[in-house]
XYZ file of C-alpha atoms in Angstrom:
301
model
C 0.000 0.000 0.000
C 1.572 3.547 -0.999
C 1.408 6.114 1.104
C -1.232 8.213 1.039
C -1.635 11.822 -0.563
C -2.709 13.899 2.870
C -4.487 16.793 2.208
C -4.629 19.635 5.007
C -6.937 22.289 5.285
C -9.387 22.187 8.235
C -9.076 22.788 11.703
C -10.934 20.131 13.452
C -12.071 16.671 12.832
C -13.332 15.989 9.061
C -16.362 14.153 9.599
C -17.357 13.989 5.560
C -16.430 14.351 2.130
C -17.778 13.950 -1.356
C -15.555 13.248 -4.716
C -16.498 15.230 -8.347
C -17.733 12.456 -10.609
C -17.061 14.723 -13.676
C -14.089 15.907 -12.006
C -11.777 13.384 -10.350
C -9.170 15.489 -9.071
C -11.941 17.905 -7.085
C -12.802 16.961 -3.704
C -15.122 18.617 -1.570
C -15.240 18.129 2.550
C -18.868 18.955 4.515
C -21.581 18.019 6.591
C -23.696 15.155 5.222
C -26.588 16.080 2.887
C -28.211 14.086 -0.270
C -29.353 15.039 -3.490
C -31.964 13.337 -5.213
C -30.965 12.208 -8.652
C -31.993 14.978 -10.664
C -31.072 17.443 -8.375
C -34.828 18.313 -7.411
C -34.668 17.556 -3.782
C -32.109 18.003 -1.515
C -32.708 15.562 2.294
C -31.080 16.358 5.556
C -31.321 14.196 8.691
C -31.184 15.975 12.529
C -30.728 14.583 15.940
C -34.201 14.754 17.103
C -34.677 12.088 13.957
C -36.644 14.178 11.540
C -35.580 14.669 7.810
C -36.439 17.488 5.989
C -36.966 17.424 2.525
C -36.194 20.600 0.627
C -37.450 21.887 -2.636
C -34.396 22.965 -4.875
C -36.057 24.449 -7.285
C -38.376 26.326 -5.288
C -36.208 26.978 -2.818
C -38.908 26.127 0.285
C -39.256 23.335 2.767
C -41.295 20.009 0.527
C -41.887 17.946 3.344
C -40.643 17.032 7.114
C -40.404 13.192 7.540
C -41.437 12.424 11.434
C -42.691 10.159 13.883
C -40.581 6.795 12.594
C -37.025 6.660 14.679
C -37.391 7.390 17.979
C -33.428 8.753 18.216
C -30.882 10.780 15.586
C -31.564 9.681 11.899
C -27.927 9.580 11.055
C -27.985 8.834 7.260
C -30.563 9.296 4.398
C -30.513 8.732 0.698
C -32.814 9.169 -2.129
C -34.131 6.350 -4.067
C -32.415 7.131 -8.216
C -34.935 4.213 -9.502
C -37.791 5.362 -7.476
C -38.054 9.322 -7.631
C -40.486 9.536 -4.107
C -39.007 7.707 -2.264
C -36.110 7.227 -0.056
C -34.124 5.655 2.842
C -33.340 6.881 6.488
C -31.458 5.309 9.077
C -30.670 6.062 12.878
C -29.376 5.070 15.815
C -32.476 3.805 16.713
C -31.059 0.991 14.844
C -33.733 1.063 12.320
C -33.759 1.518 8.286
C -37.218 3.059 7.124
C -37.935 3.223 3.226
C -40.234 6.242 2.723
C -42.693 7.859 0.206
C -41.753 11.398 0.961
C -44.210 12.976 -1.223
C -46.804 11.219 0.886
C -44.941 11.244 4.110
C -45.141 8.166 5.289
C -43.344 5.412 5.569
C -43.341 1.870 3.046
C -41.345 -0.296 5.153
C -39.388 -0.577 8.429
C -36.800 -2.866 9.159
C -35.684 -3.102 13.047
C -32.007 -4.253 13.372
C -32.599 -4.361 17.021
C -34.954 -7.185 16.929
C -34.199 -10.726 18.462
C -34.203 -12.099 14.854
C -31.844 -9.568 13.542
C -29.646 -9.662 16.434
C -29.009 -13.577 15.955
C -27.565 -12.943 12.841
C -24.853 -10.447 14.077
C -21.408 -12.584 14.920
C -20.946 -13.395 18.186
C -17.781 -11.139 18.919
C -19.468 -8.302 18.958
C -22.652 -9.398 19.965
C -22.890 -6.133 23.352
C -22.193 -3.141 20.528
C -25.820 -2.564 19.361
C -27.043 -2.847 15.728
C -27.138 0.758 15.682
C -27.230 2.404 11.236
C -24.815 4.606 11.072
C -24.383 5.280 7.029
C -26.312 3.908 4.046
C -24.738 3.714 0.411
C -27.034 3.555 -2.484
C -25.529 2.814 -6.382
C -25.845 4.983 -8.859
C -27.750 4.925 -11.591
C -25.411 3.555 -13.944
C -24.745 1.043 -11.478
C -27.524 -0.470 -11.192
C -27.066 -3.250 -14.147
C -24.125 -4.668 -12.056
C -25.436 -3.980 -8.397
C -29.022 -4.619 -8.714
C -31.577 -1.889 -6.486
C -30.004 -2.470 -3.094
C -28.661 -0.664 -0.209
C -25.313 -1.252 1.847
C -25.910 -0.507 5.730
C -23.114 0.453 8.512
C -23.675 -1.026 11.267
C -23.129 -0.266 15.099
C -22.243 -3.893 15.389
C -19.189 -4.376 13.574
C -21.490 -5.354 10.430
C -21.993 -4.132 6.789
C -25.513 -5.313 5.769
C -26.171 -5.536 1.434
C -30.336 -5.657 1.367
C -32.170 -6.051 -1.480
C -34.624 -2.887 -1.580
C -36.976 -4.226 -4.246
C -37.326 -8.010 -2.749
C -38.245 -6.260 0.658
C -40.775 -3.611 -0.589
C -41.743 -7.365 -2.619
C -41.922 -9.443 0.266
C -43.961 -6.685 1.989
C -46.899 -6.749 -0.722
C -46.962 -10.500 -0.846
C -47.464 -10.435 3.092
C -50.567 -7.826 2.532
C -51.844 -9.617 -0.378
C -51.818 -12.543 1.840
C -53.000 -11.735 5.232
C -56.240 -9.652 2.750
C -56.588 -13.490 1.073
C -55.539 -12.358 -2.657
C -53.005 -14.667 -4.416
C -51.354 -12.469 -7.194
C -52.730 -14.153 -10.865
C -51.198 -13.929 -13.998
C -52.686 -12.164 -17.391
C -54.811 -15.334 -18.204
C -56.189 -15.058 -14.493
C -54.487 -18.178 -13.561
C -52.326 -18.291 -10.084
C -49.442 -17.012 -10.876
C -46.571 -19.318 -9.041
C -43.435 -17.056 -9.633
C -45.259 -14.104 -7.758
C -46.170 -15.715 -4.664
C -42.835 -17.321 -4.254
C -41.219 -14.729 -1.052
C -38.351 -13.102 -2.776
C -36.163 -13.566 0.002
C -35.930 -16.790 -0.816
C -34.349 -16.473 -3.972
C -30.706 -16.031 -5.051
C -31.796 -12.269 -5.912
C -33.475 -11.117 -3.037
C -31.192 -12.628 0.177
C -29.402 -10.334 1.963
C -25.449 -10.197 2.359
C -23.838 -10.228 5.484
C -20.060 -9.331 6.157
C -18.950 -9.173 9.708
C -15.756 -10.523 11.547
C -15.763 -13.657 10.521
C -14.934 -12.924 6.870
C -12.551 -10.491 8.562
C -14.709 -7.307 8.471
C -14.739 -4.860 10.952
C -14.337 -5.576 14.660
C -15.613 -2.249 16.279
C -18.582 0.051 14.939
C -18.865 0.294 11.190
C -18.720 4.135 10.385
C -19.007 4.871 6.928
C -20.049 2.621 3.621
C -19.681 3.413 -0.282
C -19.770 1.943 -3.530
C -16.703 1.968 -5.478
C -17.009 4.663 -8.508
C -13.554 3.460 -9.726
C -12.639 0.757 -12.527
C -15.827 -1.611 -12.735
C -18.514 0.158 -11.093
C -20.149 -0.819 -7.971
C -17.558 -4.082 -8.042
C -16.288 -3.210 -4.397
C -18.340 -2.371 -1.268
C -15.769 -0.081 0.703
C -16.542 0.768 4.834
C -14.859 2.062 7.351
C -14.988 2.082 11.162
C -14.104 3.005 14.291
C -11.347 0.101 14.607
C -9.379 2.537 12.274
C -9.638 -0.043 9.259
C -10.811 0.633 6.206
C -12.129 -2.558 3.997
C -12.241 -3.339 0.134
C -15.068 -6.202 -0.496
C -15.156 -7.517 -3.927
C -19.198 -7.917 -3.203
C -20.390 -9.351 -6.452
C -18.148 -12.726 -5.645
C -21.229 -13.276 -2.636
C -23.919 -13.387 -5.147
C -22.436 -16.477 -6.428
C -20.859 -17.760 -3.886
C -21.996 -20.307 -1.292
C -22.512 -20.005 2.698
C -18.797 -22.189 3.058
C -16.586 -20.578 0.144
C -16.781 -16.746 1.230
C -13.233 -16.201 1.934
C -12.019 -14.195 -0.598
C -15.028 -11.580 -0.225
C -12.018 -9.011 1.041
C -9.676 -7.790 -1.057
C -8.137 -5.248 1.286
C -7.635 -4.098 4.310
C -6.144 -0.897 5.255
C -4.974 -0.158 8.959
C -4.965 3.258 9.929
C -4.037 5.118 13.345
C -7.440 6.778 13.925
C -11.046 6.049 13.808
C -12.620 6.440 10.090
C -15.349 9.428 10.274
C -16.305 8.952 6.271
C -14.852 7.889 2.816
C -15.459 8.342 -0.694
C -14.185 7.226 -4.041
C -13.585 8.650 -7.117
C -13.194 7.447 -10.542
C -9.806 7.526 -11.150
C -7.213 4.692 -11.639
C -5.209 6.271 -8.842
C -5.882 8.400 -5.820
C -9.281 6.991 -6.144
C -10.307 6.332 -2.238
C -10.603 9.177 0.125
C -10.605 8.851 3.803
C -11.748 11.008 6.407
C -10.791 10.413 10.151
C -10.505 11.872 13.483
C -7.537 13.998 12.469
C -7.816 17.105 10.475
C -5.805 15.798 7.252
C -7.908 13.916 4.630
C -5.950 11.119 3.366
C -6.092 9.701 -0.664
C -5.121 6.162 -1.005
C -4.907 4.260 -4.387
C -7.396 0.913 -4.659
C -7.031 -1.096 -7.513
């Protein structure tokens, strides 16, 4: 691993940073925001959990998201593939998929369940499940990724959920409990749509925690690699100042026993991560913010 390009500027701890997709070499540092795809809407979480959504264009409040996490909503992102909607999560430990134009939420996953507990490693079984970042592909990402979200976890855990199969699986529960079975065209049950998505290769979730040799303290920070093939590499980062490459497409195909080579790198630091981004470059492509005041550029390939 070179050493990396250190970049000095602030005067207290960086706790963000965003890279120039038209513009490798330009890299802004700020407080976290999101921008909907088309630059419409622009989302920003506080610590009493509410998310206001702002009107760009008109330059007025759209919408205040309330009500769902009961502590700070530390990350949202919009939705590119569905323009109404998007994803909040907090340290409530729960991820909530809304429809902000409505102002309600579509689904809520609780990490803090029994159920979602039991699938956190043992090892760090007393640091709660607690969403600290989400990463959502980009649009011309998709093709290789799928419509799915990676979640940081409090836990030591990086979470890859399938955002379609889950809004799925929700429907098929309604349509169920309400005693409709989905039919085809001709009107004939229709097999394939009341098969729970979950269940297929598609639709499980991905699960990288210590035992593939993830992250053995809180999981800051979480991004999709905009470098080389995009959206090959899931990167995080976390408060055991490590910073880890997965090569996350490999799990799609790979079985439960032959998930070793899921992580390509790992990169020790000497202080907790606060964020990362990438950028599209061959070199200089993965920026690193932590607890210092220098930003740090390492090359991934």
């Amino acid at each position: 691993m070179m050493k990396p390009r250190r970049l000095k500027g602030h005067k207290n701890t960086v706790t963000c940073s965003i890279s120039s997709q038209t513009r490798p070499g330009i890299i802004a540092t700020s407080g976290e925001i999101s921008c909907s795809s088309k630059s419409t809407f622009l989302a920003a979480a506080d610590d009493s959990g509410d998310i206001k959504i702002i009107d760009i264009r008109q330059h007025c409040l759209y919408k205040t998201l309330r009500s769902e996490h009961t502590s700070i909503c530390s990350s949202v992102q919009f939705l590119p593939w569905r323009p109404w909607e998007a994803i909040t999560g907090g340290l409530d430990a729960k991820l909530v998929m809304w429809d902000f134009s409505k102002g309600r939420p579509c689904k809520i996953m609780d990490f803090g369940l029994p159920e979602m507990e039991s699938r956190s490693s043992g090892g760090q079984c007393f640091n709660p499940a607690f969403i600290h970042a989400i990463a959502i592909p980009e649009v011309d990402m998709l093709d290789r990724s799928g419509k799915v979200c990676a979640v940081a976890r409090g836990d030591g855990v990086v979470d890859v959920i399938d955002i379609e199969a889950e809004l799925a699986s929700l429907k098929s529960k309604s349509s169920t409990k309400s005693g409709k079975v989905p039919l085809s065209r001709s009107g004939n049950i229709n097999a394939s749509a009341s098969t729970t998505p979950l269940d297929q290769k598609k639709g499980r979730r991905i699960h990288f925690d210590s035992s593939l040799g993830g992250h053995t303290s809180a999981v800051s920070c979480v991004s999709f690699s905009s470098f080389g093939e995009r959206g090959r590499y899931i990167i995080s980062g976390g408060n055991d100042a490590s910073v880890k490459v997965w090569d996350w497409s490999k799990s799609m195909d790979a079985g439960e026993n032959n998930r070793s080579d899921l992580l390509c790198q790992d990169i020790k630091l000497s202080k907790k991560v606060n964020w990362l981004c990438t950028t599209p470059s061959d070199s200089e492509n993965l920026v690193v913010c932590d607890t210092s005041k220098v930003v740090k550029v390492y090359t991934v390939t």
